[in-house]
Amino acid sequence: MIINTFSYLWKSTAIEAISELVRHGYKVFEVPISSPHCWPDEMSASSRTDARKQLEDHGAKVRSLNAGGYDINLASPAANMRRKSTDHIKDVLQLAADWDVADVVISPGTRRPMISPTIPQALGWFSESLDVLMPVAKQAGVRLLVENTPYCFRPTIGELVDLVDDVGDESFSIVYDIANAAYIGEDPVASLLSHHAHIGLVHISDTGTEVWGHDPIGTGIVDFEGLGRAVASVFSVDDVVLEIIREETPLIEVNNGIEELKKLGWRL
């Protein structure tokens, strides 16, 4: 299982967080791109090399970098804002190449909540951004994974599958976030079973329906027993990311999350 370092966002750098987690037996990680935790523009070539050496010394691997979706918008109506967004993701792709990372997670983008542009317009702008990013990702040997965030303009699994099918390239796939799906009323288990061929990674955590969360396993509405069976039958636990977000006690929450999953039948 892959461990996300999101809970360490304001406490430590990604490498420092990974160093702590490695001491407790974890080896594969997803790193959110956020300053000061991990921000490519603030990282020199020597610091990237040093970080990669530390990862190698730890026997650790960063499987994915999550480029984020709040500060950037690949579906912005403004061409210069799309350029800023693609430039940022290009930097993330270069870091992925420097660290030998397989996947970079992106958001499709957002629309203004009042007097929104049409979906075809947003799709067109996103497509323009993707035309810029796909060649860079391929050159870096990195796969782009688009995520089902509740605030994006394509939040459902069906909409993301349509995006992936329209692109029709093995370098472009989906990261399916279980908590995000449950929060908007989607059935994560049914969705994984139906669309696993389009999914490259799965993010797991719990949530309620009134408050959007990435909460400890078993504290919300997600059916983790059913999800575990689905992962075992059509997916791989090696492609599942534990993304519980709790700033106060991140290591305890990761350990507890793993133990809860085992109790619910997950083979970890």
C-alpha atoms as a printed R data frame, in Angstrom:
    type eleno elety resid chain resno       x      y       z
1   ATOM     1    CA   MET     A     1   0.000  0.000   0.000
2   ATOM     2    CA   ILE     A     2   1.112  3.557  -0.791
3   ATOM     3    CA   ILE     A     3   1.156  6.144   2.017
4   ATOM     4    CA   ASN     A     4   0.270  9.776   1.312
5   ATOM     5    CA   THR     A     5   2.281 12.407   3.221
6   ATOM     6    CA   PHE     A     6  -0.521 15.019   3.166
7   ATOM     7    CA   SER     A     7  -0.817 15.157   6.971
8   ATOM     8    CA   TYR     A     8   2.781 16.419   7.169
9   ATOM     9    CA   LEU     A     9   2.073 19.391   4.876
10  ATOM    10    CA   TRP     A    10   2.946 22.138   7.381
11  ATOM    11    CA   LYS     A    11   5.170 20.146   9.741
12  ATOM    12    CA   SER     A    12   7.989 18.894   7.558
13  ATOM    13    CA   THR     A    13   9.332 18.476   4.078
14  ATOM    14    CA   ALA     A    14   8.281 15.436   2.098
15  ATOM    15    CA   ILE     A    15  11.683 13.799   2.594
16  ATOM    16    CA   GLU     A    16  11.545 14.386   6.353
17  ATOM    17    CA   ALA     A    17   8.060 12.877   6.503
18  ATOM    18    CA   ILE     A    18   9.157  9.890   4.445
19  ATOM    19    CA   SER     A    19  12.170  9.408   6.721
20  ATOM    20    CA   GLU     A    20   9.860  9.092   9.737
21  ATOM    21    CA   LEU     A    21   7.439  6.767   7.967
22  ATOM    22    CA   VAL     A    22  10.241  4.539   6.693
23  ATOM    23    CA   ARG     A    23  11.434  3.997  10.262
24  ATOM    24    CA   HIS     A    24   8.006  2.486  10.946
25  ATOM    25    CA   GLY     A    25   8.054  0.092   8.011
26  ATOM    26    CA   TYR     A    26   6.482  2.049   5.145
27  ATOM    27    CA   LYS     A    27   8.276  2.149   1.813
28  ATOM    28    CA   VAL     A    28   6.094  3.583  -0.974
29  ATOM    29    CA   PHE     A    29   4.617  7.083  -0.935
30  ATOM    30    CA   GLU     A    30   2.514  9.722  -2.630
31  ATOM    31    CA   VAL     A    31   3.657 13.304  -2.089
32  ATOM    32    CA   PRO     A    32   1.350 16.327  -2.424
33  ATOM    33    CA   ILE     A    33   2.929 19.284  -4.194
34  ATOM    34    CA   SER     A    34   2.567 22.182  -1.778
35  ATOM    35    CA   SER     A    35   5.015 24.743  -0.424
36  ATOM    36    CA   PRO     A    36   6.941 24.254   1.857
37  ATOM    37    CA   HIS     A    37   6.340 20.465   1.920
38  ATOM    38    CA   CYS     A    38   7.412 19.887  -1.678
39  ATOM    39    CA   TRP     A    39   7.479 22.677  -4.263
40  ATOM    40    CA   PRO     A    40   9.578 22.167  -7.418
41  ATOM    41    CA   ASP     A    41  10.178 25.881  -7.996
42  ATOM    42    CA   GLU     A    42  11.916 26.077  -4.612
43  ATOM    43    CA   MET     A    43  14.120 23.015  -5.180
44  ATOM    44    CA   SER     A    44  17.572 23.338  -6.708
45  ATOM    45    CA   ALA     A    45  19.127 20.624  -8.834
46  ATOM    46    CA   SER     A    46  21.426 19.670  -5.962
47  ATOM    47    CA   SER     A    47  18.552 19.454  -3.459
48  ATOM    48    CA   ARG     A    48  16.641 17.163  -5.842
49  ATOM    49    CA   THR     A    49  19.689 14.948  -6.201
50  ATOM    50    CA   ASP     A    50  20.204 14.869  -2.444
51  ATOM    51    CA   ALA     A    51  16.544 13.984  -1.899
52  ATOM    52    CA   ARG     A    52  16.728 11.146  -4.406
53  ATOM    53    CA   LYS     A    53  19.828  9.795  -2.675
54  ATOM    54    CA   GLN     A    54  18.021  9.928   0.682
55  ATOM    55    CA   LEU     A    55  15.117  8.009  -0.819
56  ATOM    56    CA   GLU     A    56  17.500  5.384  -2.168
57  ATOM    57    CA   ASP     A    57  19.342  5.161   1.158
58  ATOM    58    CA   HIS     A    58  16.001  4.600   2.912
59  ATOM    59    CA   GLY     A    59  14.933  1.981   0.382
60  ATOM    60    CA   ALA     A    60  11.920  4.227  -0.234
61  ATOM    61    CA   LYS     A    61  10.017  4.992  -3.426
62  ATOM    62    CA   VAL     A    62   7.765  7.905  -4.371
63  ATOM    63    CA   ARG     A    63   5.096  6.352  -6.586
64  ATOM    64    CA   SER     A    64   3.132  9.531  -7.316
65  ATOM    65    CA   LEU     A    65   3.255 13.308  -7.004
66  ATOM    66    CA   ASN     A    66  -0.061 15.124  -6.557
67  ATOM    67    CA   ALA     A    67   0.196 18.424  -8.408
68  ATOM    68    CA   GLY     A    68  -2.862 19.891  -6.677
69  ATOM    69    CA   GLY     A    69  -5.850 21.818  -7.922
70  ATOM    70    CA   TYR     A    70  -6.441 24.899  -5.776
71  ATOM    71    CA   ASP     A    71  -3.731 27.252  -7.050
72  ATOM    72    CA   ILE     A    72  -3.960 26.135 -10.665
73  ATOM    73    CA   ASN     A    73  -6.709 25.657 -13.242
74  ATOM    74    CA   LEU     A    74  -6.178 23.732 -16.457
75  ATOM    75    CA   ALA     A    75  -9.700 24.735 -17.575
76  ATOM    76    CA   SER     A    76  -9.321 28.467 -16.944
77  ATOM    77    CA   PRO     A    77 -10.964 30.717 -19.553
78  ATOM    78    CA   ALA     A    78  -7.789 32.843 -19.553
79  ATOM    79    CA   ALA     A    79  -4.979 31.530 -21.747
80  ATOM    80    CA   ASN     A    80  -2.229 33.012 -19.549
81  ATOM    81    CA   MET     A    81  -3.671 31.312 -16.442
82  ATOM    82    CA   ARG     A    82  -3.729 27.998 -18.299
83  ATOM    83    CA   ARG     A    83  -0.079 28.610 -19.225
84  ATOM    84    CA   LYS     A    84   0.803 29.252 -15.575
85  ATOM    85    CA   SER     A    85  -0.962 26.021 -14.649
86  ATOM    86    CA   THR     A    86   0.727 23.940 -17.327
87  ATOM    87    CA   ASP     A    87   4.098 25.486 -16.474
88  ATOM    88    CA   HIS     A    88   3.618 24.405 -12.850
89  ATOM    89    CA   ILE     A    89   2.710 20.853 -13.865
90  ATOM    90    CA   LYS     A    90   5.697 20.763 -16.229
91  ATOM    91    CA   ASP     A    91   7.848 21.507 -13.161
92  ATOM    92    CA   VAL     A    92   6.134 18.662 -11.301
93  ATOM    93    CA   LEU     A    93   6.760 16.337 -14.251
94  ATOM    94    CA   GLN     A    94  10.445 17.280 -14.205
95  ATOM    95    CA   LEU     A    95  10.612 16.512 -10.482
96  ATOM    96    CA   ALA     A    96   8.921 13.181 -11.220
97  ATOM    97    CA   ALA     A    97  11.642 12.428 -13.761
98  ATOM    98    CA   ASP     A    98  14.356 13.488 -11.302
99  ATOM    99    CA   TRP     A    99  12.949 11.187  -8.592
100 ATOM   100    CA   ASP     A   100  11.933  8.318 -10.907
101 ATOM   101    CA   VAL     A   101   8.232  8.781 -10.066
102 ATOM   102    CA   ALA     A   102   5.698  6.896 -12.192
103 ATOM   103    CA   ASP     A   103   2.551  9.041 -11.829
104 ATOM   104    CA   VAL     A   104   1.532 12.691 -11.504
105 ATOM   105    CA   VAL     A   105  -1.978 13.453 -10.242
106 ATOM   106    CA   ILE     A   106  -3.821 16.450 -11.714
107 ATOM   107    CA   SER     A   107  -7.264 18.036 -11.426
108 ATOM   108    CA   PRO     A   108  -9.345 18.652 -14.554
109 ATOM   109    CA   GLY     A   109  -9.917 22.229 -13.395
110 ATOM   110    CA   THR     A   110 -12.780 24.350 -12.130
111 ATOM   111    CA   ARG     A   111 -15.553 26.598 -13.403
112 ATOM   112    CA   ARG     A   112 -16.830 29.796 -11.813
113 ATOM   113    CA   PRO     A   113 -19.776 28.860  -9.561
114 ATOM   114    CA   MET     A   114 -21.910 31.786 -10.792
115 ATOM   115    CA   ILE     A   115 -22.561 32.300 -14.506
116 ATOM   116    CA   SER     A   116 -20.338 29.349 -15.286
117 ATOM   117    CA   PRO     A   117 -18.872 28.798 -18.730
118 ATOM   118    CA   THR     A   118 -20.441 25.876 -20.522
119 ATOM   119    CA   ILE     A   119 -19.103 22.349 -20.110
120 ATOM   120    CA   PRO     A   120 -18.004 22.247 -23.789
121 ATOM   121    CA   GLN     A   121 -16.043 25.454 -23.242
122 ATOM   122    CA   ALA     A   122 -14.339 24.072 -20.133
123 ATOM   123    CA   LEU     A   123 -13.585 20.811 -21.935
124 ATOM   124    CA   GLY     A   124 -12.003 22.752 -24.780
125 ATOM   125    CA   TRP     A   125  -9.742 24.718 -22.454
126 ATOM   126    CA   PHE     A   126  -8.770 21.573 -20.553
127 ATOM   127    CA   SER     A   127  -8.004 19.826 -23.837
128 ATOM   128    CA   GLU     A   128  -5.700 22.696 -24.842
129 ATOM   129    CA   SER     A   129  -3.829 22.320 -21.538
130 ATOM   130    CA   LEU     A   130  -3.572 18.579 -21.970
131 ATOM   131    CA   ASP     A   131  -2.173 19.032 -25.494
132 ATOM   132    CA   VAL     A   132   0.699 20.930 -23.856
133 ATOM   133    CA   LEU     A   133   1.259 18.458 -21.020
134 ATOM   134    CA   MET     A   134   0.952 15.065 -22.699
135 ATOM   135    CA   PRO     A   135   4.145 15.326 -24.796
136 ATOM   136    CA   VAL     A   136   6.085 16.492 -21.717
137 ATOM   137    CA   ALA     A   137   4.712 13.612 -19.644
138 ATOM   138    CA   LYS     A   138   5.604 11.092 -22.341
139 ATOM   139    CA   GLN     A   139   9.135 12.442 -22.671
140 ATOM   140    CA   ALA     A   140   9.530 12.172 -18.889
141 ATOM   141    CA   GLY     A   141   8.115  8.643 -18.898
142 ATOM   142    CA   VAL     A   142   5.375  9.709 -16.473
143 ATOM   143    CA   ARG     A   143   1.661  8.924 -16.523
144 ATOM   144    CA   LEU     A   144  -0.863 11.716 -15.871
145 ATOM   145    CA   LEU     A   145  -3.748 10.714 -13.593
146 ATOM   146    CA   VAL     A   146  -6.841 12.926 -13.422
147 ATOM   147    CA   GLU     A   147  -8.663 12.963 -10.064
148 ATOM   148    CA   ASN     A   148 -12.369 13.091  -9.165
149 ATOM   149    CA   THR     A   149 -12.292 16.112  -6.840
150 ATOM   150    CA   PRO     A   150 -15.721 17.427  -5.716
151 ATOM   151    CA   TYR     A   151 -14.899 20.990  -6.753
152 ATOM   152    CA   CYS     A   152 -13.698 20.174 -10.288
153 ATOM   153    CA   PHE     A   153 -15.932 20.445 -13.359
154 ATOM   154    CA   ARG     A   154 -15.833 16.661 -14.024
155 ATOM   155    CA   PRO     A   155 -16.313 15.127 -10.543
156 ATOM   156    CA   THR     A   156 -17.924 11.757 -11.364
157 ATOM   157    CA   ILE     A   157 -16.275  8.541 -12.489
158 ATOM   158    CA   GLY     A   158 -18.359  8.457 -15.666
159 ATOM   159    CA   GLU     A   159 -17.233 11.945 -16.655
160 ATOM   160    CA   LEU     A   160 -13.583 11.088 -16.027
161 ATOM   161    CA   VAL     A   161 -13.904  7.857 -18.013
162 ATOM   162    CA   ASP     A   162 -15.221  9.932 -20.909
163 ATOM   163    CA   LEU     A   163 -12.176 12.223 -20.625
164 ATOM   164    CA   VAL     A   164  -9.804  9.270 -20.680
165 ATOM   165    CA   ASP     A   165 -11.601  7.645 -23.611
166 ATOM   166    CA   ASP     A   166 -11.536 10.913 -25.577
167 ATOM   167    CA   VAL     A   167  -7.762 11.181 -25.104
168 ATOM   168    CA   GLY     A   168  -7.216  7.480 -25.817
169 ATOM   169    CA   ASP     A   169  -3.629  7.313 -24.591
170 ATOM   170    CA   GLU     A   170  -2.124  4.890 -22.050
171 ATOM   171    CA   SER     A   171  -0.196  7.830 -20.536
172 ATOM   172    CA   PHE     A   172  -3.486  9.335 -19.313
173 ATOM   173    CA   SER     A   173  -5.627  7.575 -16.696
174 ATOM   174    CA   ILE     A   174  -7.670  8.169 -13.507
175 ATOM   175    CA   VAL     A   175  -6.905  8.325  -9.817
176 ATOM   176    CA   TYR     A   176 -10.184  7.430  -8.119
177 ATOM   177    CA   ASP     A   177 -10.606  8.996  -4.690
178 ATOM   178    CA   ILE     A   178 -13.050  6.928  -2.637
179 ATOM   179    CA   ALA     A   179 -13.887  9.648  -0.094
180 ATOM   180    CA   ASN     A   180 -14.476 12.220  -2.845
181 ATOM   181    CA   ALA     A   181 -16.795  9.794  -4.613
182 ATOM   182    CA   ALA     A   182 -18.752  8.901  -1.475
183 ATOM   183    CA   TYR     A   183 -19.125 12.563  -0.508
184 ATOM   184    CA   ILE     A   184 -20.898 13.421  -3.778
185 ATOM   185    CA   GLY     A   185 -23.177 10.364  -3.487
186 ATOM   186    CA   GLU     A   186 -21.389  7.974  -5.837
187 ATOM   187    CA   ASP     A   187 -21.018  4.270  -5.014
188 ATOM   188    CA   PRO     A   188 -17.222  3.741  -4.868
189 ATOM   189    CA   VAL     A   189 -17.384 -0.059  -4.835
190 ATOM   190    CA   ALA     A   190 -19.656 -0.279  -7.880
191 ATOM   191    CA   SER     A   191 -17.588  2.363  -9.666
192 ATOM   192    CA   LEU     A   192 -14.309  0.530  -9.065
193 ATOM   193    CA   LEU     A   193 -15.797 -2.760 -10.223
194 ATOM   194    CA   SER     A   194 -17.226 -1.169 -13.379
195 ATOM   195    CA   HIS     A   195 -14.349  1.120 -14.360
196 ATOM   196    CA   HIS     A   196 -11.169 -0.427 -12.933
197 ATOM   197    CA   ALA     A   197  -9.621 -0.663 -16.404
198 ATOM   198    CA   HIS     A   198  -9.589  3.158 -16.567
199 ATOM   199    CA   ILE     A   199  -8.137  3.606 -13.058
200 ATOM   200    CA   GLY     A   200  -4.423  3.809 -12.321
201 ATOM   201    CA   LEU     A   201  -4.510  4.563  -8.597
202 ATOM   202    CA   VAL     A   202  -7.142  4.553  -5.847
203 ATOM   203    CA   HIS     A   203  -7.080  6.986  -2.900
204 ATOM   204    CA   ILE     A   204  -8.748  5.656   0.247
205 ATOM   205    CA   SER     A   205 -10.016  7.391   3.371
206 ATOM   206    CA   ASP     A   206 -13.432  7.869   4.951
207 ATOM   207    CA   THR     A   207 -15.898 10.754   4.855
208 ATOM   208    CA   GLY     A   208 -19.382 11.818   5.826
209 ATOM   209    CA   THR     A   209 -21.933 13.357   3.490
210 ATOM   210    CA   GLU     A   210 -22.425 16.682   5.280
211 ATOM   211    CA   VAL     A   211 -18.734 17.486   5.754
212 ATOM   212    CA   TRP     A   212 -16.171 16.534   3.118
213 ATOM   213    CA   GLY     A   213 -13.296 14.707   4.767
214 ATOM   214    CA   HIS     A   214 -10.393 12.354   4.364
215 ATOM   215    CA   ASP     A   215 -11.084 10.717   7.692
216 ATOM   216    CA   PRO     A   216  -9.902  7.600   9.565
217 ATOM   217    CA   ILE     A   217 -11.118  4.250   8.253
218 ATOM   218    CA   GLY     A   218 -14.509  3.258   9.676
219 ATOM   219    CA   THR     A   219 -15.570  6.711  10.885
220 ATOM   220    CA   GLY     A   220 -17.745  7.600   7.899
221 ATOM   221    CA   ILE     A   221 -19.962  6.087   5.219
222 ATOM   222    CA   VAL     A   222 -17.482  4.166   3.039
223 ATOM   223    CA   ASP     A   223 -18.016  0.391   2.798
224 ATOM   224    CA   PHE     A   224 -14.415 -0.717   3.298
225 ATOM   225    CA   GLU     A   225 -15.282 -4.423   3.483
226 ATOM   226    CA   GLY     A   226 -16.906 -4.279   0.064
227 ATOM   227    CA   LEU     A   227 -14.119 -2.054  -1.222
228 ATOM   228    CA   GLY     A   228 -11.487 -4.522  -0.005
229 ATOM   229    CA   ARG     A   229 -13.206 -7.341  -1.873
230 ATOM   230    CA   ALA     A   230 -13.391 -5.193  -5.012
231 ATOM   231    CA   VAL     A   231  -9.698 -4.309  -4.809
232 ATOM   232    CA   ALA     A   232  -8.811 -7.980  -4.350
233 ATOM   233    CA   SER     A   233 -10.936 -9.085  -7.311
234 ATOM   234    CA   VAL     A   234 -10.237 -6.437  -9.982
235 ATOM   235    CA   PHE     A   235  -7.421 -4.195  -8.766
236 ATOM   236    CA   SER     A   236  -4.213 -4.373  -6.704
237 ATOM   237    CA   VAL     A   237  -3.509 -3.182  -3.190
238 ATOM   238    CA   ASP     A   238  -0.103 -2.047  -4.507
239 ATOM   239    CA   ASP     A   239  -1.980  0.689  -6.415
240 ATOM   240    CA   VAL     A   240  -3.991  1.888  -3.402
241 ATOM   241    CA   VAL     A   241  -3.004  5.091  -1.572
242 ATOM   242    CA   LEU     A   242  -3.913  5.555   2.099
243 ATOM   243    CA   GLU     A   243  -4.802  9.265   2.325
244 ATOM   244    CA   ILE     A   244  -6.066  9.861   5.858
245 ATOM   245    CA   ILE     A   245  -5.537 13.556   6.638
246 ATOM   246    CA   ARG     A   246  -4.917 14.261  10.319
247 ATOM   247    CA   GLU     A   247  -2.293 16.896  11.097
248 ATOM   248    CA   GLU     A   248  -1.997 16.268  14.846
249 ATOM   249    CA   THR     A   249  -0.941 12.592  14.866
250 ATOM   250    CA   PRO     A   250  -0.191 11.514  11.290
251 ATOM   251    CA   LEU     A   251   1.891  8.425  12.089
252 ATOM   252    CA   ILE     A   252  -0.666  7.100  14.586
253 ATOM   253    CA   GLU     A   253  -3.451  7.606  12.040
254 ATOM   254    CA   VAL     A   254  -1.528  5.748   9.339
255 ATOM   255    CA   ASN     A   255  -0.821  2.832  11.693
256 ATOM   256    CA   ASN     A   256  -4.434  2.753  12.884
257 ATOM   257    CA   GLY     A   257  -5.693  2.922   9.309
258 ATOM   258    CA   ILE     A   258  -3.651 -0.095   8.279
259 ATOM   259    CA   GLU     A   259  -4.856 -2.080  11.307
260 ATOM   260    CA   GLU     A   260  -8.506 -1.173  10.642
261 ATOM   261    CA   LEU     A   261  -8.217 -2.291   7.042
262 ATOM   262    CA   LYS     A   262  -6.753 -5.626   8.154
263 ATOM   263    CA   LYS     A   263  -9.668 -6.107  10.543
264 ATOM   264    CA   LEU     A   264 -12.038 -5.473   7.627
265 ATOM   265    CA   GLY     A   265 -10.444 -8.212   5.551
266 ATOM   266    CA   TRP     A   266  -7.813 -6.331   3.553
267 ATOM   267    CA   ARG     A   267  -4.707 -8.382   2.832
268 ATOM   268    CA   LEU     A   268  -1.859 -5.982   3.532
